[in-house]
Coordinates of C-alpha atoms and ligand atoms in Angstrom, one line a residue:
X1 CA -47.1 64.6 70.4
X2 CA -46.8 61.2 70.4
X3 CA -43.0 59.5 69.6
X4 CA -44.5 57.8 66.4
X5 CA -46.5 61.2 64.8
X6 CA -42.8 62.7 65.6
X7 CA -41.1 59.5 63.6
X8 CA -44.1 59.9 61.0
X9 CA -42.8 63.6 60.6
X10 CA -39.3 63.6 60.7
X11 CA -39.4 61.1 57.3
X12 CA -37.7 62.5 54.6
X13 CA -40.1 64.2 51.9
X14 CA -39.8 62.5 48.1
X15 CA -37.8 65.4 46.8
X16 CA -34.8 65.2 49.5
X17 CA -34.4 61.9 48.8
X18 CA -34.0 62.5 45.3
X19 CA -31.5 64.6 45.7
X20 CA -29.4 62.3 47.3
X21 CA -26.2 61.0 45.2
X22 CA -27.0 57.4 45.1
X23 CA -30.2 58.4 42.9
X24 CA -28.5 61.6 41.2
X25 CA -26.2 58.8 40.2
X26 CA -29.2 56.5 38.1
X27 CA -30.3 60.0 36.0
X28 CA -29.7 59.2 33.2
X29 CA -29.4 55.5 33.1
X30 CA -33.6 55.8 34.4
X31 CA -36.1 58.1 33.3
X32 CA -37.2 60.6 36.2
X33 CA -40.3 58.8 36.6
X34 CA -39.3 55.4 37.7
X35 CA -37.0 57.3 40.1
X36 CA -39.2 59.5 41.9
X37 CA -42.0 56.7 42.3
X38 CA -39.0 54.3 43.8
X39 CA -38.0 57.4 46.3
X40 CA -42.1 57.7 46.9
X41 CA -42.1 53.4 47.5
X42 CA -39.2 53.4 49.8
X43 CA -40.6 56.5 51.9
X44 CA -44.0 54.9 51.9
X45 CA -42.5 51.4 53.2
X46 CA -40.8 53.0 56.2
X47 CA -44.3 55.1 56.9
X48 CA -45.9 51.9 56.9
X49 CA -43.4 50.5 59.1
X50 CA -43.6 52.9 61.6
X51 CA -47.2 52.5 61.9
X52 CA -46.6 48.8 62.0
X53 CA -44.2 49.6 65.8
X54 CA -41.6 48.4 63.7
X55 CA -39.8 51.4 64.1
X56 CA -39.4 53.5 67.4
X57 CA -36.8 55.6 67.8
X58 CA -35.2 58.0 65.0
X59 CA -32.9 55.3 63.3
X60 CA -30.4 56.0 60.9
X61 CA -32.6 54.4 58.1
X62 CA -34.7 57.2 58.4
X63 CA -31.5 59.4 57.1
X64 CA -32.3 60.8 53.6
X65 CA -29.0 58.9 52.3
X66 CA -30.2 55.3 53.8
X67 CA -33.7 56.2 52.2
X68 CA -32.2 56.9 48.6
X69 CA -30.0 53.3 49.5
X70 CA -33.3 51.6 49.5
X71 CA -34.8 53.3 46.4
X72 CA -32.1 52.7 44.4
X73 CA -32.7 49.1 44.9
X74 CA -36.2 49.1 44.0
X75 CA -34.6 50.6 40.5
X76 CA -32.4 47.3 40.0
X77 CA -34.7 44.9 38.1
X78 CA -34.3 48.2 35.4
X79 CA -30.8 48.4 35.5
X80 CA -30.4 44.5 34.9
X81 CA -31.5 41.7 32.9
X82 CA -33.6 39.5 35.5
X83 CA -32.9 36.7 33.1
X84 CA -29.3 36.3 33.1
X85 CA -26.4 34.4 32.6
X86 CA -25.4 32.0 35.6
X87 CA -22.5 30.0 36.5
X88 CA -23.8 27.0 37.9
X89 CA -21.2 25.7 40.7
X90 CA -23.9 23.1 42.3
X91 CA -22.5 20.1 40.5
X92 CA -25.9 19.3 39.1
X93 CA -25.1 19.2 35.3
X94 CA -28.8 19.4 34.1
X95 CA -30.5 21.6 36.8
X96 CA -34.3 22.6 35.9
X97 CA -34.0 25.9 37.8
X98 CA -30.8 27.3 35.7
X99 CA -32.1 26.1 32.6
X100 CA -31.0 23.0 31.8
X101 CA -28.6 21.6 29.4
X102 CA -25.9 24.3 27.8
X103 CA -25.3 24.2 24.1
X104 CA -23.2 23.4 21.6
X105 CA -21.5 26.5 19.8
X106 CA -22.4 25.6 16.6
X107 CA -26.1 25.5 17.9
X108 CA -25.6 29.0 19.2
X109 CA -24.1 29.7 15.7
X110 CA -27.1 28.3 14.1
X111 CA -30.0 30.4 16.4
X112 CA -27.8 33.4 15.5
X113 CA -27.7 33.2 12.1
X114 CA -32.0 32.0 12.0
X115 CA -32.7 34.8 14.4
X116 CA -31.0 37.7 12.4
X117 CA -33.2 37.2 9.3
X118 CA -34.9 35.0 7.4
X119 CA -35.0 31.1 7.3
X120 CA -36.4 28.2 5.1
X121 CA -38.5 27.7 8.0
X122 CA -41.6 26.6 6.0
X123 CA -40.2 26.9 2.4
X124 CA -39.3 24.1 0.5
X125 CA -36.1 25.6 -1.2
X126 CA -36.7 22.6 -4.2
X127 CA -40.0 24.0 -5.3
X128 CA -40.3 27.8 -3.5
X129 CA -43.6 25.9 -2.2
X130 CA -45.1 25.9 1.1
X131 CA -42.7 23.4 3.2
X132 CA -42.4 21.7 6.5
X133 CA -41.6 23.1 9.7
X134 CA -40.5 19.7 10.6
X135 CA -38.6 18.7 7.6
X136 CA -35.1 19.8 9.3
X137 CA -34.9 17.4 11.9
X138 CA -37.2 14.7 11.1
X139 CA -35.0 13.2 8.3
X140 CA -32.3 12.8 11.4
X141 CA -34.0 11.9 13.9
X142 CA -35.0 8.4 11.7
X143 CA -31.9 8.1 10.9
X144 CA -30.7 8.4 14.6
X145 CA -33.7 6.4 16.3
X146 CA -34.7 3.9 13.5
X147 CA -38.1 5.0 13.4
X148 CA -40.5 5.6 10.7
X149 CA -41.2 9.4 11.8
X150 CA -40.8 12.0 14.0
X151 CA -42.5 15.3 15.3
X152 CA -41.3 17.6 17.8
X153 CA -43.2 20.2 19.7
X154 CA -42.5 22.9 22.7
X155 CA -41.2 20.5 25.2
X156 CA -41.5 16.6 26.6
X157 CA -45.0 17.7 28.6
X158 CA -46.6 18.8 25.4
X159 CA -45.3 16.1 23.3
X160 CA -47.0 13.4 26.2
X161 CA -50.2 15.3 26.1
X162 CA -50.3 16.0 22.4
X163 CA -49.7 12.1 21.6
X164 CA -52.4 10.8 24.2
X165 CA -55.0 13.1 23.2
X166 CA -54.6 12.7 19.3
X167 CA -54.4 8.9 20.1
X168 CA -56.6 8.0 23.0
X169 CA -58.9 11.1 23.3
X170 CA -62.4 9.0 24.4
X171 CA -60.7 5.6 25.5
X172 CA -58.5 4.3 28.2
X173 CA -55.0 4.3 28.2
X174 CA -53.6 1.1 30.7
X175 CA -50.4 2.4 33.2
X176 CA -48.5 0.7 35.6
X177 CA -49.0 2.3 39.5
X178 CA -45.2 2.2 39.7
X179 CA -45.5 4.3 37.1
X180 CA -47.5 7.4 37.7
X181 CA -44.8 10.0 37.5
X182 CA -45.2 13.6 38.9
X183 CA -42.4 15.6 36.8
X184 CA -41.8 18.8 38.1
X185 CA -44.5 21.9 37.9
X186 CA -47.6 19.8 38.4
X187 CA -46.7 17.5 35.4
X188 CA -49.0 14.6 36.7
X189 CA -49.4 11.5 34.5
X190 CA -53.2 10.6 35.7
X191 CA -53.9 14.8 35.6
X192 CA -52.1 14.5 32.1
X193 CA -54.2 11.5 31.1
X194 CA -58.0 13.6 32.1
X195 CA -56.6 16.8 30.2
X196 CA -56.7 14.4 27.0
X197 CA -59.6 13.2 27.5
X198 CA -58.7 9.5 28.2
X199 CA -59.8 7.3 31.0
X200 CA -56.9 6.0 33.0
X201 CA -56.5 2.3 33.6
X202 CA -54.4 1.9 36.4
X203 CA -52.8 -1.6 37.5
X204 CA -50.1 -3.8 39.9
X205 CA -48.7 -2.4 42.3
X206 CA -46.0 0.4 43.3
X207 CA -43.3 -2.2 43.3
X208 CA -44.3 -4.7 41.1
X209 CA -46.6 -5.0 37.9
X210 CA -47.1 -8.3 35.8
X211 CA -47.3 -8.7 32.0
X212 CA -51.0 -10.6 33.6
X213 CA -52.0 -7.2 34.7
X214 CA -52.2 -5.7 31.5
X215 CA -53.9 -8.4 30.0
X216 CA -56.5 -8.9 32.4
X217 CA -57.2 -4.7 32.1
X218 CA -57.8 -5.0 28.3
X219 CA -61.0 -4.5 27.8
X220 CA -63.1 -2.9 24.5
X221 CA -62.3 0.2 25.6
X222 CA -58.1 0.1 25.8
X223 CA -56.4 2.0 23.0
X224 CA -53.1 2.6 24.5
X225 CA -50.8 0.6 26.6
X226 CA -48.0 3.4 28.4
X227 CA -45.4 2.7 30.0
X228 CA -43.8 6.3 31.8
X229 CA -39.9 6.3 32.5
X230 CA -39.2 6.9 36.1
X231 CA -36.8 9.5 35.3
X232 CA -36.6 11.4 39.2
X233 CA -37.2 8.5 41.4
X234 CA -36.2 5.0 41.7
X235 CA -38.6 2.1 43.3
X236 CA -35.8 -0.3 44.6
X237 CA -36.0 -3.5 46.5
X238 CA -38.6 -6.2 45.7
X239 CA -39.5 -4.8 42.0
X240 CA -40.8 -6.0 38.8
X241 CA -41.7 -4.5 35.7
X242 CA -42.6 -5.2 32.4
X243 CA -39.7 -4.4 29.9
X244 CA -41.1 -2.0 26.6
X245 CA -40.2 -5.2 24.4
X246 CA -43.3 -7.6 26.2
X247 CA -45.8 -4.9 26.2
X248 CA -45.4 -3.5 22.4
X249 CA -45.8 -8.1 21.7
X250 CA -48.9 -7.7 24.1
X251 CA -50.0 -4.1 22.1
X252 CA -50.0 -6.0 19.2
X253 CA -51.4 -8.8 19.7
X254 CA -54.3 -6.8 20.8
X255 CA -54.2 -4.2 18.4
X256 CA -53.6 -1.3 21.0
X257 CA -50.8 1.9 20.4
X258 CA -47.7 1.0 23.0
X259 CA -46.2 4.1 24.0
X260 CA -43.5 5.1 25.6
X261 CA -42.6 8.5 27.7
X262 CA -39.3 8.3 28.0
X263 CA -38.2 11.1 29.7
X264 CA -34.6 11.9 29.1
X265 CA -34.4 9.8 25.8
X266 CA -30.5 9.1 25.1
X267 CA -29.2 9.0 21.4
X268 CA -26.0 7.2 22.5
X269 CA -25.0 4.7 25.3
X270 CA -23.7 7.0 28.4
X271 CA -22.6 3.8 30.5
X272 CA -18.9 4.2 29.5
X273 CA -19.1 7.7 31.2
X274 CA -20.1 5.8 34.1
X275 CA -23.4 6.1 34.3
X276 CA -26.0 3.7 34.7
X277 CA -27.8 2.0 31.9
X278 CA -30.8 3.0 30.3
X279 CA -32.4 2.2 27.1
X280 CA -31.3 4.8 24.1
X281 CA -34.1 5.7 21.8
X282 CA -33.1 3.7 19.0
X283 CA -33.5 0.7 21.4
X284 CA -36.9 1.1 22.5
X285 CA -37.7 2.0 19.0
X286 CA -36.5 -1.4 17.9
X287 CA -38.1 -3.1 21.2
X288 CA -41.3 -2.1 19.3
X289 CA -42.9 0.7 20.8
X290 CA -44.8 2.8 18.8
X291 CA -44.8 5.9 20.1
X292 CA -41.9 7.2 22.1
X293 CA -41.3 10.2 23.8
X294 CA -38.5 12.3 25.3
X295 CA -36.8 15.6 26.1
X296 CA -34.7 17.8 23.9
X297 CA -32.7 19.5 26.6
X298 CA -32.2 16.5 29.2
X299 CA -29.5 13.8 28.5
X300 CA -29.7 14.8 25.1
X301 CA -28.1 18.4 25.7
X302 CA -30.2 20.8 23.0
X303 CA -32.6 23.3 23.4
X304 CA -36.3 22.3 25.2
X305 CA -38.4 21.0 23.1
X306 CA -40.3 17.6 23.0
X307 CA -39.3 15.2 20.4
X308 CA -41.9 12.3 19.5
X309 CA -40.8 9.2 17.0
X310 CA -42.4 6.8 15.9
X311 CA -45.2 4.5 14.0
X312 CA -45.7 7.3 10.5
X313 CA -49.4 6.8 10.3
X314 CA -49.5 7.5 14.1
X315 CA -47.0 10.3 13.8
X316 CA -49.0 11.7 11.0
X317 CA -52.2 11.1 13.2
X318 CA -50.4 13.4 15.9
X319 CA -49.3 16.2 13.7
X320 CA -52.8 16.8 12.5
X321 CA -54.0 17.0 15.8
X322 CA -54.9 20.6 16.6
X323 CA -53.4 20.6 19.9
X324 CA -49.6 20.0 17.4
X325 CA -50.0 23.4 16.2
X326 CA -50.8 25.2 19.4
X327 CA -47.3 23.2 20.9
X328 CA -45.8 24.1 17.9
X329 CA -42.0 24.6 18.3
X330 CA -40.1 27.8 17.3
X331 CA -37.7 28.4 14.9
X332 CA -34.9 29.2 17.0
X333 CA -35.2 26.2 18.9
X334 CA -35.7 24.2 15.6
X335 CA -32.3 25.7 14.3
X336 CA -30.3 24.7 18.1
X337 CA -32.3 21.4 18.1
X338 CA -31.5 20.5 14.3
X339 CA -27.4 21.5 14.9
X340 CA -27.8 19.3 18.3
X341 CA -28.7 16.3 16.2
X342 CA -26.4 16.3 13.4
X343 CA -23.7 16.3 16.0
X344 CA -24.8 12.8 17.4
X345 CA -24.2 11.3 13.6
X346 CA -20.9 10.9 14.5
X347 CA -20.9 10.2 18.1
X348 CA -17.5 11.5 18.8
X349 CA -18.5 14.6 17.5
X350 CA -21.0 15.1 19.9
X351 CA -18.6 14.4 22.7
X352 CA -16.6 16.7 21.6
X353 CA -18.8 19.7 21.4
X354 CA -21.8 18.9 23.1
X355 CA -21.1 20.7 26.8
X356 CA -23.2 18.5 28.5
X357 CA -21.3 15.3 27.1
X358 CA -17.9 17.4 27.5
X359 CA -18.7 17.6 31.8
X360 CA -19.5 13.9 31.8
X361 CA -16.5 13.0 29.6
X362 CA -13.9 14.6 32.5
X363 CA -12.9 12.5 35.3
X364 CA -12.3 13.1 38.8
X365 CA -8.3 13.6 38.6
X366 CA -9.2 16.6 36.2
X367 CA -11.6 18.0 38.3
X368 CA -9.3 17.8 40.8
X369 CA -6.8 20.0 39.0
X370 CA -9.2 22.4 38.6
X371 CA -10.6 22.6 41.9
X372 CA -6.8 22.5 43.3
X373 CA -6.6 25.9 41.0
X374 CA -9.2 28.0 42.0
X375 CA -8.4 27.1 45.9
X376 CA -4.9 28.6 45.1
X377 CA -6.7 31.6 44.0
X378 CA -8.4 32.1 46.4
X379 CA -5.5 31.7 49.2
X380 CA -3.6 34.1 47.3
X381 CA -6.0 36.7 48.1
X382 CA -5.7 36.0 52.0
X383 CA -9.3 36.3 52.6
X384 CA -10.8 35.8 56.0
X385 CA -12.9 32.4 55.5
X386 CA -11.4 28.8 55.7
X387 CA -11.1 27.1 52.3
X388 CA -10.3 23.8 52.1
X389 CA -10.4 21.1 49.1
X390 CA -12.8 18.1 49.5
X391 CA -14.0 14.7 47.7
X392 CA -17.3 15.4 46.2
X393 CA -20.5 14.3 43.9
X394 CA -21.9 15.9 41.4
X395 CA -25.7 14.8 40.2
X396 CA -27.0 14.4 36.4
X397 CA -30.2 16.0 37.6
X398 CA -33.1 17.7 35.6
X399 CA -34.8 14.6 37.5
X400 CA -32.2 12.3 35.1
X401 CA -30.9 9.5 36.8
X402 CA -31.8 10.5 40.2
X403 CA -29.6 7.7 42.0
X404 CA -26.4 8.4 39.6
X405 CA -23.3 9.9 41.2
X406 CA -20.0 10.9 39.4
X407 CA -17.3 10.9 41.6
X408 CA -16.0 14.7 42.2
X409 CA -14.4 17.5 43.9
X410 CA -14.9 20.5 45.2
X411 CA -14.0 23.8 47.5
X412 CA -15.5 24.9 50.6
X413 CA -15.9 28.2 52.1
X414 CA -16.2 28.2 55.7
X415 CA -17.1 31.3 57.8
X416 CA -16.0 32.1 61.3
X417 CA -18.6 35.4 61.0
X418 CA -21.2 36.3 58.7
X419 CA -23.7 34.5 57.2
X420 CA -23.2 31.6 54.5
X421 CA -26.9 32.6 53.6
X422 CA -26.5 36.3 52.6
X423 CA -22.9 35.1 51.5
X424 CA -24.4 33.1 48.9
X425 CA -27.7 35.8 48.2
X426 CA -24.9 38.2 47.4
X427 CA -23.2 35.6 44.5
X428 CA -26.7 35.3 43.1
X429 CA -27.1 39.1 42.6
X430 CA -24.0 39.2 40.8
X431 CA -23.9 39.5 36.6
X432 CA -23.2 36.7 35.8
X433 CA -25.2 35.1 39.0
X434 CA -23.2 32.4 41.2
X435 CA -24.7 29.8 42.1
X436 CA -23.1 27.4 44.8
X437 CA -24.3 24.1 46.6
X438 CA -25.2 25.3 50.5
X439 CA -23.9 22.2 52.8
X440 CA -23.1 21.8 56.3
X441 CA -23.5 25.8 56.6
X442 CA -20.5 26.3 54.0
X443 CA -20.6 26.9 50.9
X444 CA -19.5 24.2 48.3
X445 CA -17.8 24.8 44.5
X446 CA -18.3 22.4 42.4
X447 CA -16.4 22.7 38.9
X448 CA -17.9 20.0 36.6
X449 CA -20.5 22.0 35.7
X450 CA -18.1 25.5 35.5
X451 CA -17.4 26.2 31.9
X452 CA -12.7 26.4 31.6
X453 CA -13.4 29.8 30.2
X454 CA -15.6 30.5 33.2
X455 CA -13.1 29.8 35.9
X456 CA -11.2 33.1 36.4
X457 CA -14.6 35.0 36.7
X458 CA -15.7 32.5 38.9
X459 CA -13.0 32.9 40.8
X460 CA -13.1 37.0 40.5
X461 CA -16.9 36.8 41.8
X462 CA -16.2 34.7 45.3
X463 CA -13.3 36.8 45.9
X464 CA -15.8 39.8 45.3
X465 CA -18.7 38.6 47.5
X466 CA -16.5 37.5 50.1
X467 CA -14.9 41.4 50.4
X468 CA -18.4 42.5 50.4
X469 CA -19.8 40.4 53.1
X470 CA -17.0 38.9 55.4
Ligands
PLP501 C1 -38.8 15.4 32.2 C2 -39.9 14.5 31.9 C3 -41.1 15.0 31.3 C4 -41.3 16.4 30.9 O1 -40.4 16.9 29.9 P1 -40.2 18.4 29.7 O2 -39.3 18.4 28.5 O3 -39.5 19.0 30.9 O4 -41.5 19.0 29.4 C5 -42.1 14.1 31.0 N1 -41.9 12.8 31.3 C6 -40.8 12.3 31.9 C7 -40.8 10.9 32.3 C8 -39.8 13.2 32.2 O5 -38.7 12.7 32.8

């Protein structure tokens, strides 16, 4: 008999592994079924490696125990939530990937109390009529922005697609080739443009355009003039562009829609957190753009959702538009994104309970503090990696302000054995998940993004993972 028909037979059958604690262990939490076909996957992926040559002498994996070990894992995605709560240590405040701006409490308060029953989500409460699912925020986001009227949708992608198709469907929209943004997930502005049915009108050049650009590209067929905030990359050097102000004069002069996709799309100034200007809403509202654009859960810090002001009988134009309804936002978000807004009516509120402002609002000596904290933790515990307090940077990110850097700290965990890499797999399979910045083959802590109330767990968890895999 060959050695591998001798491997092949001395696998464990279905039922021995089942019998094995690890799995005796899940009855109960799992119905039978799900057990038995994880003992029949894991059995099946060592027959399959041993016809592979991957396997060629009786190793221990073959053990019934060491087989169970491996079906039990095939049983975790039932034993927990794959979408979980994370504690983001990467010092990038608005990271895509773990979901983007935090909330306020009362927001959460808000979602809550709209999710457990019923909601004046369409009722006008005046008449018992048929109402607006709009109503609730668009009052405040005039007041906040200074335009006419406002619409929101799913999220920024939609509310760029849903504006240029309601208002250019058929004609050509004119965009600046410094300006042809690729937002993360295949969110192309020319791919956006041919989904709605315009033509693209491309002109200047990746560094510079002119105001003379535009107006040589006019032609019967321009309807919009767009101009497309460079939110996740800078062109620096020898630059020009043509501010929102000259085009909406050249838009009008014309009579063609200026539009503008903002991006982020700031209610108040951020500069005196130290970070670097950018026009807030209300601004390019008054510049005299008709249409702008932004995000409800970048720089703002609500839920996602994509928030359009502007012109009314172009806002009206829009929320007619088929397309509005199948974007439509949900009332959950509607009851975070409504909260989020009334907060910025007195600025200082916001600061004060919008997490997102909160992290920018603490400064490096604080941060500090904290970071000087958990490193005592973690020396207390005499664990067998070098820590060592360092000056760091944490990142706006969500592609925000890709060039903006608030001055930082942070703790490092060096090994001398082990791997930094299943080191920092093992945080992320924790509940709540830990997520650290990988640098220089250590692992890096960054706080500013750490809720206070999050910092003993945080600290629990490295302690944890570093037992586990040191
Ligand atoms: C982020 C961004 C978008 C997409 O917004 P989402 O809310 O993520 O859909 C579109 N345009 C610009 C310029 C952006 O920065």
């Amino acid at each position: 008999m060959s050695g591998q028909q001798e491997l092949l037979r001395s696998l464990p059958a279905v039922d021995r592994v089942l019998r094995e604690r690890t799995l005796q262990n899940l009855e109960g939490r799992l119905p039978q079924e799900v057990l038995t076909v994880a003992a029949q996957q894991a059995v099946a992926d060592l027959r399959r490696q041993i016809l592979a040559g991957g396997i060629i002498d009786a190793e221990d994996k073959l053990q019934p125990a060491q087989v169970a070990v491996v079906a039990a894992k095939f049983c975790q995605p039932y034993l927990q939530p794959s979408l979980r709560k994370v504690i983001n240590a990467t010092g990038t405040l608005l990271h895509t990937n773990l979901g983007r701006a935090p909330l306020a409490p009362e927001a959460l308060r808000a979602i809550q109390s709209v999710a457990e029953g019923y909601s004046t989500l369409e009722m006008d409460m005046e008449t018992g009529q048929r109402g607006e699912r709009y109503s609730h925020v668009e009052r405040l986001l005039v007041q906040l922005t200074g335009a006419e009227a406002a619409l929101v949708v799913n999220n920024n992608a939609g509310a760029v697609l849903l504006a240029l198709t309601a208002l250019g469907k058929g004609s050509e929209a004119i965009v600046s080739r410094g300006e042809l943004v690729e937002i993360g997930g295949a969110f192309r502005i020319p791919e956006v443009m041919e989904a709605g049915g315009l033509k693209l009108r491309e002109v200047g050049a990746s560094n510079r355009t002119h105001l003379r650009d535009y107006q040589q590209a006019i032609s019967a067929e321009t309807r919009i003039l767009l101009k497309v905030h460079t939110s996740n990359y800078r062109i620096v050097g020898f630059t020009s562009e043509v501010s929102a102000g000259e085009l909406a004069l050249l838009a009008r002069e014309h009579d063609l829609i200026m539009m503008e996709d903002l991006g982020s799309g700031m209610l108040c100034d951020l500069t005196r957190y130290g970070l670097p200007y950018e026009p807030t809403v209300a601004e390019t509202v008054k510049a005299g753009v008709d249409v702008v654009t932004f995000s409800g859960d970048k720089l703002l810090g609500g839920p996602q959702a994509g928030i359009i002001v502007g012109r009314k009988d172009l806002i009206k134009k829009i929320g007619r538009h088929p397309l509005a309804r199948a974007l439509r936002i949900d009332k959950l978000t509607l009851a975070a994104l409504e909260t989020t807004l009334r907060l910025y009516l007195q600025p200082d509120q916001a600061v004060e309970q919008l997490p997102l402002l909160q992290m920018f609002n603490t400064g490096p000596e604080q941060q500090q503090q904290r970071c000087q904290r958990l490193l005592e933790r973690l020396q207390a515990e005499k664990l067998p990696v070098s820590l060592t307090l360092v000056e760091d940077f944490s990142r706006v990110g969500g592609g925000s302000m890709p060039l903006a850097e608030l001055p930082d700290w942070g703790v490092t965990i060096s090994l001398s054995r082990g791997s930094v890499d299943s080191l920092a797999r093992r945080l992320r399979s924790f509940v709540p998940a830990v997520v650290p910045r990988v640098q220089n083959d250590s692992l890096l802590i960054n706080l500013r993004a750490v809720a206070e109330a999050e910092e003993a767990l945080l600290a629990q968890l490295l302690i944890a993972a570093i037992r586990e895999e040191v």
